[in-house]
Short mmCIF file of C-alpha atoms in Angstrom, two decimals:
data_model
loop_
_atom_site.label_atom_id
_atom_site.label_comp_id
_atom_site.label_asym_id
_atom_site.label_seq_id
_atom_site.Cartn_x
_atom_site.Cartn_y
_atom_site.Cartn_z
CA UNK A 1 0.00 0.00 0.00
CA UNK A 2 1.22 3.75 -0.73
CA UNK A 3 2.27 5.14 2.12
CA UNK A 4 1.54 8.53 1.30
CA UNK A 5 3.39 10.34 4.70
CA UNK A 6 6.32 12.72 5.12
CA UNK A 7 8.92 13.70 7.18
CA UNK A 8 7.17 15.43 10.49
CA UNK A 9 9.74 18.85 9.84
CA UNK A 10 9.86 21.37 6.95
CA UNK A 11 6.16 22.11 7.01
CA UNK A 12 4.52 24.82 6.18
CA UNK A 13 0.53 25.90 5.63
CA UNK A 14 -0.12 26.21 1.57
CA UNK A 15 -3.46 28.12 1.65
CA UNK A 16 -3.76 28.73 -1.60
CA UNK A 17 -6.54 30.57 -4.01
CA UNK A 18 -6.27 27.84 -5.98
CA UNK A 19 -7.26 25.43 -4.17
CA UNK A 20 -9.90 26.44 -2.53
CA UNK A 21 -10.90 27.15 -6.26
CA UNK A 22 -10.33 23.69 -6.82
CA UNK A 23 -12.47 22.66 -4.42
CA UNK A 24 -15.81 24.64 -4.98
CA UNK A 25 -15.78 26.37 -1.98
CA UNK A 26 -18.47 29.10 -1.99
CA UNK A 27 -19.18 32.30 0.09
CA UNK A 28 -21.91 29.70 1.94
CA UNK A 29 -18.93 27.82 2.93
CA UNK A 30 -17.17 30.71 4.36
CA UNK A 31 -20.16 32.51 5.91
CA UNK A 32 -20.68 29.01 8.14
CA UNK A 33 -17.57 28.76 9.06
CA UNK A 34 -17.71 31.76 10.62
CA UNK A 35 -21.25 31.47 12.10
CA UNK A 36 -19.61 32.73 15.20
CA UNK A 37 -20.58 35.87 14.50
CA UNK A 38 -24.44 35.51 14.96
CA UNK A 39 -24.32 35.75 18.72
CA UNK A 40 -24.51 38.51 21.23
CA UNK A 41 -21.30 39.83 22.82
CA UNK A 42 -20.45 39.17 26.35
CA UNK A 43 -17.86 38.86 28.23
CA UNK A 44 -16.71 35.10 29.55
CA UNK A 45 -14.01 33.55 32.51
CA UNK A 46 -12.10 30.88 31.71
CA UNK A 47 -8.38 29.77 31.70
CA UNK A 48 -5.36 31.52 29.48
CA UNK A 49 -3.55 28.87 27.57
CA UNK A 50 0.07 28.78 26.21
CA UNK A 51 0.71 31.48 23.08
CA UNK A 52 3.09 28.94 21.70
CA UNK A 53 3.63 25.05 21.65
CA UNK A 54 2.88 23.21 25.28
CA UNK A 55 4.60 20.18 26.16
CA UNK A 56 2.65 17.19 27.81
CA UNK A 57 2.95 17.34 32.01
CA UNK A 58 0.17 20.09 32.43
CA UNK A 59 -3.15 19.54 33.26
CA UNK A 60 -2.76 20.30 37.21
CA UNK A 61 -6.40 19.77 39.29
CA UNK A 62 -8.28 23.06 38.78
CA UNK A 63 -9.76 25.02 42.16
CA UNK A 64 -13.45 25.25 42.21
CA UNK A 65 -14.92 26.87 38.72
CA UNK A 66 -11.83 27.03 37.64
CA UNK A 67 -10.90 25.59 34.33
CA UNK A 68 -8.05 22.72 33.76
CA UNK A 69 -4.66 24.04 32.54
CA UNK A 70 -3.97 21.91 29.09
CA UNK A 71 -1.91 19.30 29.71
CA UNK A 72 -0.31 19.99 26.25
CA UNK A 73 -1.19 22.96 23.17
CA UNK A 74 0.53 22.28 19.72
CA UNK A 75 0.10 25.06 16.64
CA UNK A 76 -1.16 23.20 14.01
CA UNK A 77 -1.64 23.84 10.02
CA UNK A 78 -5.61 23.56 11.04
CA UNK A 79 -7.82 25.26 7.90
CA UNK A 80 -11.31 24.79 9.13
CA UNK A 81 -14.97 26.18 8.12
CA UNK A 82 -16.50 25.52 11.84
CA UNK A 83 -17.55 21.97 10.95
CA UNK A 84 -17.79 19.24 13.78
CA UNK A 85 -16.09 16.51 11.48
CA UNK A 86 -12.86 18.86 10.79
CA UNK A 87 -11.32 17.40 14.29
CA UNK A 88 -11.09 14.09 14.97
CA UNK A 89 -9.57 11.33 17.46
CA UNK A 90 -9.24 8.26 17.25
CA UNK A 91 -6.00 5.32 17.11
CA UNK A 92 -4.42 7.12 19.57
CA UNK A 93 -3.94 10.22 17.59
CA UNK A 94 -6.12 13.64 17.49
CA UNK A 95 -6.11 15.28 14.04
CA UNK A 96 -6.84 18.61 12.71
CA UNK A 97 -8.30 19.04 9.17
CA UNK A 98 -5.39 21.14 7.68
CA UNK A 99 -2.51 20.74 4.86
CA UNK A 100 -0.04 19.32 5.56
CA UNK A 101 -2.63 17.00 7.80
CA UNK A 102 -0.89 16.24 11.26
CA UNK A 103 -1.82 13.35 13.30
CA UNK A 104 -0.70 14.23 17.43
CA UNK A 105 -0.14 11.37 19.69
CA UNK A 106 -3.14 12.51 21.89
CA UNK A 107 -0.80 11.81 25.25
CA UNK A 108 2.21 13.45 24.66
CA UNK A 109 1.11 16.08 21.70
CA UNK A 110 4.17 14.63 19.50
CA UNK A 111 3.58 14.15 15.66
CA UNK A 112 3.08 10.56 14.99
CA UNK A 113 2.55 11.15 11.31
CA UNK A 114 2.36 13.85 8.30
CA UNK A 115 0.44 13.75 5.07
CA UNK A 116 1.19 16.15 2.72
CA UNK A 117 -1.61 17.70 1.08
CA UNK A 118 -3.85 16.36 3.07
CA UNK A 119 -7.74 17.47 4.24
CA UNK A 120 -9.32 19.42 1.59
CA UNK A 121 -10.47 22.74 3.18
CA UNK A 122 -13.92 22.80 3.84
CA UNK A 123 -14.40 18.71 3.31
CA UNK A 124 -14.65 16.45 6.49
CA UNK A 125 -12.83 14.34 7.34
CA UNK A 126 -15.26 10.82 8.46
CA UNK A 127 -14.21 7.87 10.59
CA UNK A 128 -15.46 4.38 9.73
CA UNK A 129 -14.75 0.93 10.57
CA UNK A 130 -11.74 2.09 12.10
CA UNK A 131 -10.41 4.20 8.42
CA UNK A 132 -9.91 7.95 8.21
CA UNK A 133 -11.78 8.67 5.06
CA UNK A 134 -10.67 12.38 3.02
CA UNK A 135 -11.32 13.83 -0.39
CA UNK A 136 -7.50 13.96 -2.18
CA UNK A 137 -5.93 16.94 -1.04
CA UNK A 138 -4.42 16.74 -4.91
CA UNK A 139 -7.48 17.52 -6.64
CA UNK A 140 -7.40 14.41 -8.19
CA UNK A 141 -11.00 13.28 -8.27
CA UNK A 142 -10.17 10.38 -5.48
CA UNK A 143 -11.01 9.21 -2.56
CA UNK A 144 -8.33 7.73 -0.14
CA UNK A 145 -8.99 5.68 3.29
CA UNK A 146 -5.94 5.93 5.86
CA UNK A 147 -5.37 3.79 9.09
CA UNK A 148 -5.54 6.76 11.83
CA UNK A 149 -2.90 5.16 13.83
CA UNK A 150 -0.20 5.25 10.92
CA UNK A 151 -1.22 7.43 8.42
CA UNK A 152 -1.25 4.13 6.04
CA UNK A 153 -2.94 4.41 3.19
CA UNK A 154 -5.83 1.23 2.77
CA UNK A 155 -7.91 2.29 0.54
CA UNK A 156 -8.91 4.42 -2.50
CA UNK A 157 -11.37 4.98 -5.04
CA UNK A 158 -12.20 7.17 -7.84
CA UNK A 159 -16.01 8.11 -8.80
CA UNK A 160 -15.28 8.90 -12.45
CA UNK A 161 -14.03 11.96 -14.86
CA UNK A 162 -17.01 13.00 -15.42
CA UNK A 163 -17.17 14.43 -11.77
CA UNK A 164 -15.57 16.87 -9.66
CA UNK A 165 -13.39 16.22 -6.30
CA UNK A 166 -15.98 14.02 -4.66
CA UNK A 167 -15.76 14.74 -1.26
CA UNK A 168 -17.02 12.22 1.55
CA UNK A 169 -20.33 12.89 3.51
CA UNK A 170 -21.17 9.63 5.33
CA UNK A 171 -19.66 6.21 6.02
CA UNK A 172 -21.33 3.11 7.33
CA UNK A 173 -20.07 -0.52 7.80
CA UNK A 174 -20.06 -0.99 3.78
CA UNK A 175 -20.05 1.97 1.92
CA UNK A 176 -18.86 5.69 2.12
CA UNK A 177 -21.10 8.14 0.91
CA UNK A 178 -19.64 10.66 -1.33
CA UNK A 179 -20.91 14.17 -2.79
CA UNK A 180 -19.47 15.64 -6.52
CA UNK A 181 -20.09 18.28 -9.28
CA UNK A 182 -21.47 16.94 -12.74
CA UNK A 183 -18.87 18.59 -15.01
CA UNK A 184 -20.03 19.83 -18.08
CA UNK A 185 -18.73 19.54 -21.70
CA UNK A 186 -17.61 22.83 -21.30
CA UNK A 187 -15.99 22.37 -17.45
CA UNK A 188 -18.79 24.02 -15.47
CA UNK A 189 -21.21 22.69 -13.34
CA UNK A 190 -24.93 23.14 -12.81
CA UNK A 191 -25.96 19.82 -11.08
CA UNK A 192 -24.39 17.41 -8.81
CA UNK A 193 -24.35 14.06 -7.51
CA UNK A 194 -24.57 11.72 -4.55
CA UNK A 195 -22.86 8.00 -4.28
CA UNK A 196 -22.46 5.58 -3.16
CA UNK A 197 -18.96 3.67 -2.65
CA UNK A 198 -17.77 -0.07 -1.87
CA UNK A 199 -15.65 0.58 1.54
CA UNK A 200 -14.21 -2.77 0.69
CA UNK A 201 -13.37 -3.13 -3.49
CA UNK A 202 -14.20 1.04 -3.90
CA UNK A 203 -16.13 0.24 -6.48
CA UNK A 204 -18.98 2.38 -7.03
CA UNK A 205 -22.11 1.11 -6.03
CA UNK A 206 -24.75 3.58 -6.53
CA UNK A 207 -24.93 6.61 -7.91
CA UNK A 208 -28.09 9.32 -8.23
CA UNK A 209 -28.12 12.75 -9.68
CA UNK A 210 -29.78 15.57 -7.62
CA UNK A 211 -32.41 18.61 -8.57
CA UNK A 212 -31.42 21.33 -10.30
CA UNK A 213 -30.47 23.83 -8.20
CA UNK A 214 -29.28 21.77 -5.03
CA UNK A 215 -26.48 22.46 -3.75
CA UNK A 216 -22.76 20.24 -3.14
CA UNK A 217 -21.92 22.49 -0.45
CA UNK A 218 -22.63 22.62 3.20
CA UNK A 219 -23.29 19.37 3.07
CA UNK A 220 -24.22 17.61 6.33
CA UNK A 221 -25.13 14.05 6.44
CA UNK A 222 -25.30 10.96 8.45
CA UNK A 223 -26.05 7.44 8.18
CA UNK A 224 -28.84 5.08 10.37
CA UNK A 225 -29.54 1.55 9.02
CA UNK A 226 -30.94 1.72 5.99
CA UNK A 227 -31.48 5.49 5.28
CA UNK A 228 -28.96 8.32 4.66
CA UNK A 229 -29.96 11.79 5.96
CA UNK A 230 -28.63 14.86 4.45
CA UNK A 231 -29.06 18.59 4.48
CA UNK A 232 -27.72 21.43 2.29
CA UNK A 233 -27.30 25.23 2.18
CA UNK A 234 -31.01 25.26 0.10
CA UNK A 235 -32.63 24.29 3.31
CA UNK A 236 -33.18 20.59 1.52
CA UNK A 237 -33.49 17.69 4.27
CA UNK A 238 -33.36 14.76 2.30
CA UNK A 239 -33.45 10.90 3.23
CA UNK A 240 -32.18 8.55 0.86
CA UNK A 241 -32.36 4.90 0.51
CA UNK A 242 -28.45 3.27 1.37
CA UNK A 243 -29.48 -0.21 -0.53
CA UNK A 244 -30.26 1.88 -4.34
CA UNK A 245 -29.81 5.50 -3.24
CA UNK A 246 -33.42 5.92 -4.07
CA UNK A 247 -35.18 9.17 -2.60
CA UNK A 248 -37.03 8.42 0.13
CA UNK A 249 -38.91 12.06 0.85
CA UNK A 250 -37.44 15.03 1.41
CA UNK A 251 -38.68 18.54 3.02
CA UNK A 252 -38.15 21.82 2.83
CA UNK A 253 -37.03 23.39 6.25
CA UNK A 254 -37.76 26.89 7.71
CA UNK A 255 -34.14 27.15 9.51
CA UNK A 256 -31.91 24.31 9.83
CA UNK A 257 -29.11 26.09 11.47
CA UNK A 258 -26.75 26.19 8.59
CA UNK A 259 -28.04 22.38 8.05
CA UNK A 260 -26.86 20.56 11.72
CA UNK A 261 -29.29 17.95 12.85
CA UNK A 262 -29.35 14.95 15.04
CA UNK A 263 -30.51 11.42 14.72
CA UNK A 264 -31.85 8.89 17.00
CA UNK A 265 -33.02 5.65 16.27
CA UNK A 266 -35.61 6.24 13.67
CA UNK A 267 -35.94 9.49 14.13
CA UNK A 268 -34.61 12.87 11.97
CA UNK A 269 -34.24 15.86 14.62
CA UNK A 270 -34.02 19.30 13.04
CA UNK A 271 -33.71 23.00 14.39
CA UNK A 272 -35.86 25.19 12.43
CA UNK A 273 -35.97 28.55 14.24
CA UNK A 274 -38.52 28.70 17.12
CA UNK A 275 -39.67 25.10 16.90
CA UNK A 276 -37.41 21.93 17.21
CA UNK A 277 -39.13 18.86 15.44
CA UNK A 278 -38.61 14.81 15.00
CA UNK A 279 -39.51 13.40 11.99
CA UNK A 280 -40.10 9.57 11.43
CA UNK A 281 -36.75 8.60 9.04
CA UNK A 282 -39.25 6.01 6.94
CA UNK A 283 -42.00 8.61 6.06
CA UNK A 284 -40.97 12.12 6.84
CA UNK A 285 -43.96 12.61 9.39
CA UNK A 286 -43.61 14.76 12.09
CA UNK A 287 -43.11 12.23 15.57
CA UNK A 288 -42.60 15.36 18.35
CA UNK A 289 -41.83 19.10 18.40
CA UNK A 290 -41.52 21.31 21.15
CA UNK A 291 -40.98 25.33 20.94
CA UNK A 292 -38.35 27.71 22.80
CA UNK A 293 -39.41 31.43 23.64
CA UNK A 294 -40.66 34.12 21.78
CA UNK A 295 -37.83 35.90 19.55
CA UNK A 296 -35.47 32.78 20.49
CA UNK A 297 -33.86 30.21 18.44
CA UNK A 298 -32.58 26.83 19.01
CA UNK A 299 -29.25 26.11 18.24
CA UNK A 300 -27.35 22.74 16.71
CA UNK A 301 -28.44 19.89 18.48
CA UNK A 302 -26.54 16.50 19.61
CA UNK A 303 -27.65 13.13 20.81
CA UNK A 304 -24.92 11.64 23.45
CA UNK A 305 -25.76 8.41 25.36
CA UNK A 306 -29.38 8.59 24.66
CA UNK A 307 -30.22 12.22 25.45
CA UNK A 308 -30.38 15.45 23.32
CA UNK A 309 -29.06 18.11 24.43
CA UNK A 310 -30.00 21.59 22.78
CA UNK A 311 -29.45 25.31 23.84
CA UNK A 312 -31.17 28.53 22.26
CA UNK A 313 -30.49 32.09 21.14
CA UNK A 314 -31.56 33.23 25.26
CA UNK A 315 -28.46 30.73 26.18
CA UNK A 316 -31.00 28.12 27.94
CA UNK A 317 -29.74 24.74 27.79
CA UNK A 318 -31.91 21.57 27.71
CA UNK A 319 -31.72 18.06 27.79
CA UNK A 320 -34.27 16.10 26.31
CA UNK A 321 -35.41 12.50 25.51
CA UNK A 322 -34.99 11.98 21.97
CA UNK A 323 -37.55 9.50 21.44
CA UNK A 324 -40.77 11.58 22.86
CA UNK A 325 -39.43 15.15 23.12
CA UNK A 326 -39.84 14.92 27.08
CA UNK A 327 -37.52 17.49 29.08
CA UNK A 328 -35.13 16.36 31.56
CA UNK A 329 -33.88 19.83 32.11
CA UNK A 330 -33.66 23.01 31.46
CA UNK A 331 -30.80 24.88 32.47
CA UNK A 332 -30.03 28.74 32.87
CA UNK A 333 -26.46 29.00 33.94
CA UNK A 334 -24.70 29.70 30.42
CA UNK A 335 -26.98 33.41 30.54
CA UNK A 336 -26.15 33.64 34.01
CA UNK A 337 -22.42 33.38 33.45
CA UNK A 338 -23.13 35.44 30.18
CA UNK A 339 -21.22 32.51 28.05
CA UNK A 340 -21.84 31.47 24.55
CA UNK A 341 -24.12 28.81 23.91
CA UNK A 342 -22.26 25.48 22.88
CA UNK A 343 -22.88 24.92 19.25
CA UNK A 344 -21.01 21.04 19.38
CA UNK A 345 -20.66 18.58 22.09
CA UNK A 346 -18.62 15.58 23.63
CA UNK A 347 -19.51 13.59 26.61
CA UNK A 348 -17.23 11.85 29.08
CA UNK A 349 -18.67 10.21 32.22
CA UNK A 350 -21.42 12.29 33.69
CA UNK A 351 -19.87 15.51 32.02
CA UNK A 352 -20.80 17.52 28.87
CA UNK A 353 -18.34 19.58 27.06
CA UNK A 354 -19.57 22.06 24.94
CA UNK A 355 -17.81 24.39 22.16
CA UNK A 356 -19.05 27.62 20.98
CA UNK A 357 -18.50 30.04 18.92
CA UNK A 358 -16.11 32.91 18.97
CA UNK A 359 -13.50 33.53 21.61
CA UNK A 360 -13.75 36.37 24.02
CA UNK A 361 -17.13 35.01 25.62
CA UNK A 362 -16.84 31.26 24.68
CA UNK A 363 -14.14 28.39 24.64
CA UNK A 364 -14.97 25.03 25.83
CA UNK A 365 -17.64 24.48 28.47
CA UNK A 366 -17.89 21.73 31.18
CA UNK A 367 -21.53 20.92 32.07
CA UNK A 368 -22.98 18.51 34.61
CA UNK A 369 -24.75 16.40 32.61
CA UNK A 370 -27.53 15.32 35.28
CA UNK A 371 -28.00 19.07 35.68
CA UNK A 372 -26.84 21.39 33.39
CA UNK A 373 -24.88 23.45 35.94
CA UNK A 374 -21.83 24.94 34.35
CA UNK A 375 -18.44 23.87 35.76
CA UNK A 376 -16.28 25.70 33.94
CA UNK A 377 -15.27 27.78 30.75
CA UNK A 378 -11.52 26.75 29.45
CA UNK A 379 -10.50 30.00 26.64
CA UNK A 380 -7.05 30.24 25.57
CA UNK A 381 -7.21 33.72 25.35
CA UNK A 382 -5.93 34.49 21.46
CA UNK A 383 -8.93 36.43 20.36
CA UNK A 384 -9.07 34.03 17.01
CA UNK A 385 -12.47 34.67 15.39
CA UNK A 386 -12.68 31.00 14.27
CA UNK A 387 -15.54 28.42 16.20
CA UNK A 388 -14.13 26.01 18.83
CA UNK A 389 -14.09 22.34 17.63
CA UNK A 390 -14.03 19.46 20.55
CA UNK A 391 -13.27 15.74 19.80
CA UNK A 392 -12.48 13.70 22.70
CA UNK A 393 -10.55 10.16 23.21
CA UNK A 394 -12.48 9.31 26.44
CA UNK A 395 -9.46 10.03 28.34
CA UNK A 396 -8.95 13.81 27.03
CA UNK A 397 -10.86 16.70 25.66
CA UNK A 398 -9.21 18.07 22.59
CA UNK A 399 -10.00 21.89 21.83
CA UNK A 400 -9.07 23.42 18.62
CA UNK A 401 -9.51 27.16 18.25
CA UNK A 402 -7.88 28.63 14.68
CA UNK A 403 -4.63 27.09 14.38
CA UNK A 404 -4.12 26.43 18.25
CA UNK A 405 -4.92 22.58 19.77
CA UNK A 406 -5.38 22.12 23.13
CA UNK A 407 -5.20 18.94 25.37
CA UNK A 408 -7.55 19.23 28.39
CA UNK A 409 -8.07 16.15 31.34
CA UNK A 410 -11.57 15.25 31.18
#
C-alpha cells in the first residue's frame, strides 16, 4: 500500500486561491464557518492557555470553577470552516483538518505522522470501521482511506471523470457516501451528484443525480440503518435509501441552522428557528416538536448516550429524551455566566463539554450532565475569530480554536 506520509519537519501551511478554487468552496462555505458571528457579545471567565507550543505534564487539578490548565497545546496547520467533522480522534492520535494533515499522539502532543496535502479545506474528514476517510488533497477526483494510527494508506477509489473532487459525507459498515459536481462539456457545473462507494473493493455502487439547483456544499449528512440523511445550504433535508440510493422524501425546512441535525433511532431531529421537530426517518412525518421562547432560536443539536441536548439564542440549555421530546432539564447558567451557547458537544462520564462560537465570551464548556450546571469555561485567550471544535478520546478533551490545539483532562 502507498504510504503517502512525510517527514514530520519542513512544514509549512499552503493556503492557496487555488485550491480552494479547486475545491468549490463558496461564500456559503465561508459565511458558516464563521457562524460565530451571529451571537450577542459578552464577556466570559475561563483559563489563558500557552501562546506557543505546550509540552505534555500540564493539566494540574483546577480550584473550584476554575478551568483545567492543558496538559499539552501544539500550533497546528488547522484550515477549518466551523464543521464538527474537521477534528477528529481516534487510534491514539487527534487530528486537525489542515494541509499538511498532522496526526498528534493525543498523550504526549508529538507528531506521529504527516500527510502532505492532506484534508481538503472545507471537506470532512469521516471515521469508519476504524479508516480515516478524506477527499485527495491533490485535486485528483479520489477518494483515499488511511489507518488513523499510521497514516497508512488502505484504501482508495475514484467516482469517475465526469465528476468533480468528490468529497465524503457519510460512512457506514459498507459503503462511504460521497458528494461531486457533474462537469459539463464545457468544465462548469450546474448539477451534482450523490454516491455511493464499496468501503471494501471502492467500487462504485450507486450513484443518483440531484435537482437542479441543489447544492454540493454545506453538506451535512449521516447514516442510520438503511437510510442516509442529508441537508444542504437550500434548506433541503433529504433521506435517501443506502441499498439503491433511491429518494425516500425530502422537506423543505424553515431554519436548519446552517443544516446541523441529530438522529436517534428512527428518528430525523431538526432545528428550524422557534420550533425543534422529530420526523419519522421512513415517512418524513412529524413524531414530536416542542418550541423555545418568543424571539429565540434553538441552536445545533446532539444526541450523546441517549439524550439530546440543545441550547437557544436566550443561552438556555436543555436536555431532552430523543424518542418523545420529554424534558429532563432546562438549564439557565450559560446566561447567568453570560457565556456562549455550545454549538457542538462531547460527553465523558457524567460531564458535557460544549464548544461555541467565537473567543472572548466562549471556549470550551464543562456541564454537569444530570443538571446542566456549568463547571467551567476553558478560553485560551488568542482572540481568534474561528468556532471552537471538541473531539475527545475518552481520556482527554481536545480543543481546537484557529490554528491552536489544546489537550484538556476530562
Amino acid at each position: 500500500m502507498a504510504m503517502g506520509i512525510s517527514a514530520s519537519d519542513g512544514r509549512s501551511s499552503r493556503r492557496r486561491v487555488l485550491r480552494l478554487a479547486g475545491g468549490g468552496l463558496t461564500l456559503a462555505v465561508l459565511t458558516a464557518g464563521a457562524a460565530g458571528c451571529r451571537e450577542d457579545a459578552a464577556d466570559g471567565g475561563g483559563s489563558e492557555g500557552s501562546g506557543g507550543d505546550k509540552p505534555s505534564g500540564g493539566g494540574a487539578a483546577p480550584g473550584a470553577g476554575q478551568a483545567p490548565e492543558p496538559q499539552w497545546t501544539k500550533s497546528t496547520s488547522a484550515q477549518t470552516y466551523g464543521d464538527n467533522d474537521e477534528l477528529v480522534a481516534v487510534g491514539g492520535v487527534v487530528i486537525a483538518s489542515g494541509d499538511p494533515l498532522v496526526a498528534f499522539d493525543v498523550a504526549t502532543g508529538k507528531e506521529r505522522w504527516v500527510l502532505e496535502s492532506g484534508a481538503v479545506p472545507g471537506a470532512p474528514m469521516l471515521v469508519g470501521n476504524g479508516t480515516l476517510y478524506l477527499a485527495s488533497g491533490k485535486y485528483d477526483g479520489t477518494v483515499a482511506g488511511y489507518d488513523p494510527a499510521s497514516g497508512r494508506e488502505t484504501w482508495r477509489s475514484h467516482l469517475g471523470k465526469g465528476y468533480r473532487q468528490p468529497k465524503p459525507m457519510a460512512v457506514d459498515e459498507k459503503q462511504v457516501y460521497v458528494i461531486a459536481e457533474i462537469l459539463e462539456d464545457d468544465g462548469s457545473s450546474r448539477t451534482n451528484v450523490i454516491a455511493a462507494l464499496d468501503s471494501s473493493t471502492g467500487k462504485v455502487a450507486w450513484s443518483e443525480q440531484r435537482d437542479l439547483g441543489t447544492m454540493q456544499m454545506g453538506v451535512h449528512a449521516a447514516v442510520k440503518g438503511r437510510y442516509l440523511v442529508y441537508t444542504d445550504f437550500k434548506k433541503n433535508l433529504t433521506v435517501r435509501d443506502t441499498a439503491t440510493g433511491a429518494q425516500v422524501w425530502t422537506h423543505k425546512t424553515t431554519k436548519t441552522n446552517y443544516g446541523f441535525f441529530a438522529v436517534h433511532e428512527e428518528l430525523v431531529i431538526v432545528p428550524q428557528g422557534q420550533t425543534l421537530q422529530a420526523f419519522n426517518l421512513s415517512d418524513g412525518t412529524e413524531k414530536w416538536s416542542i418550541k423555545t421562547e418568543r424571539l429565540t432560536t434553538f441552536k445545533e443539536p446532539a444526541v450523546l448516550e441517549g439524550v439530546l441536548y440543545i441550547a437557544d439564542s436566550d443561552r438556555t440549555l436543555r436536555a431532552v429524551e430523543p424518542g418523545t421530546g420529554k424534558e429532563i432539564w432546562q438549564s439557565k447558567a450559560l446566561a447567568k455566566d453570560e457565556t456562549q451557547v455550545p454549538r457542538q458537544y462531547v460527553k465523558v462520564g457524567g460531564v458535557l463539554y460544549g464548544a461555541t462560537s467565537l473567543d472572548k465570551q466562549g471556549g470550551v464548556v464543562a456541564i454537569d450532565a444530570k443538571t446542566g450546571e456549568l463547571r467551567w469555561t476553558f478560553n485560551d485567550k488568542t482572540g481568534d475569530f474561528h468556532a471552537w471544535l471538541v473531539a475527545t478520546d475518552g481520556k482527554r478533551v481536545f480543543a481546537l480554536h484557529g490554528t491552536k490545539l489544546h489537550a484538556l483532562p476530562a
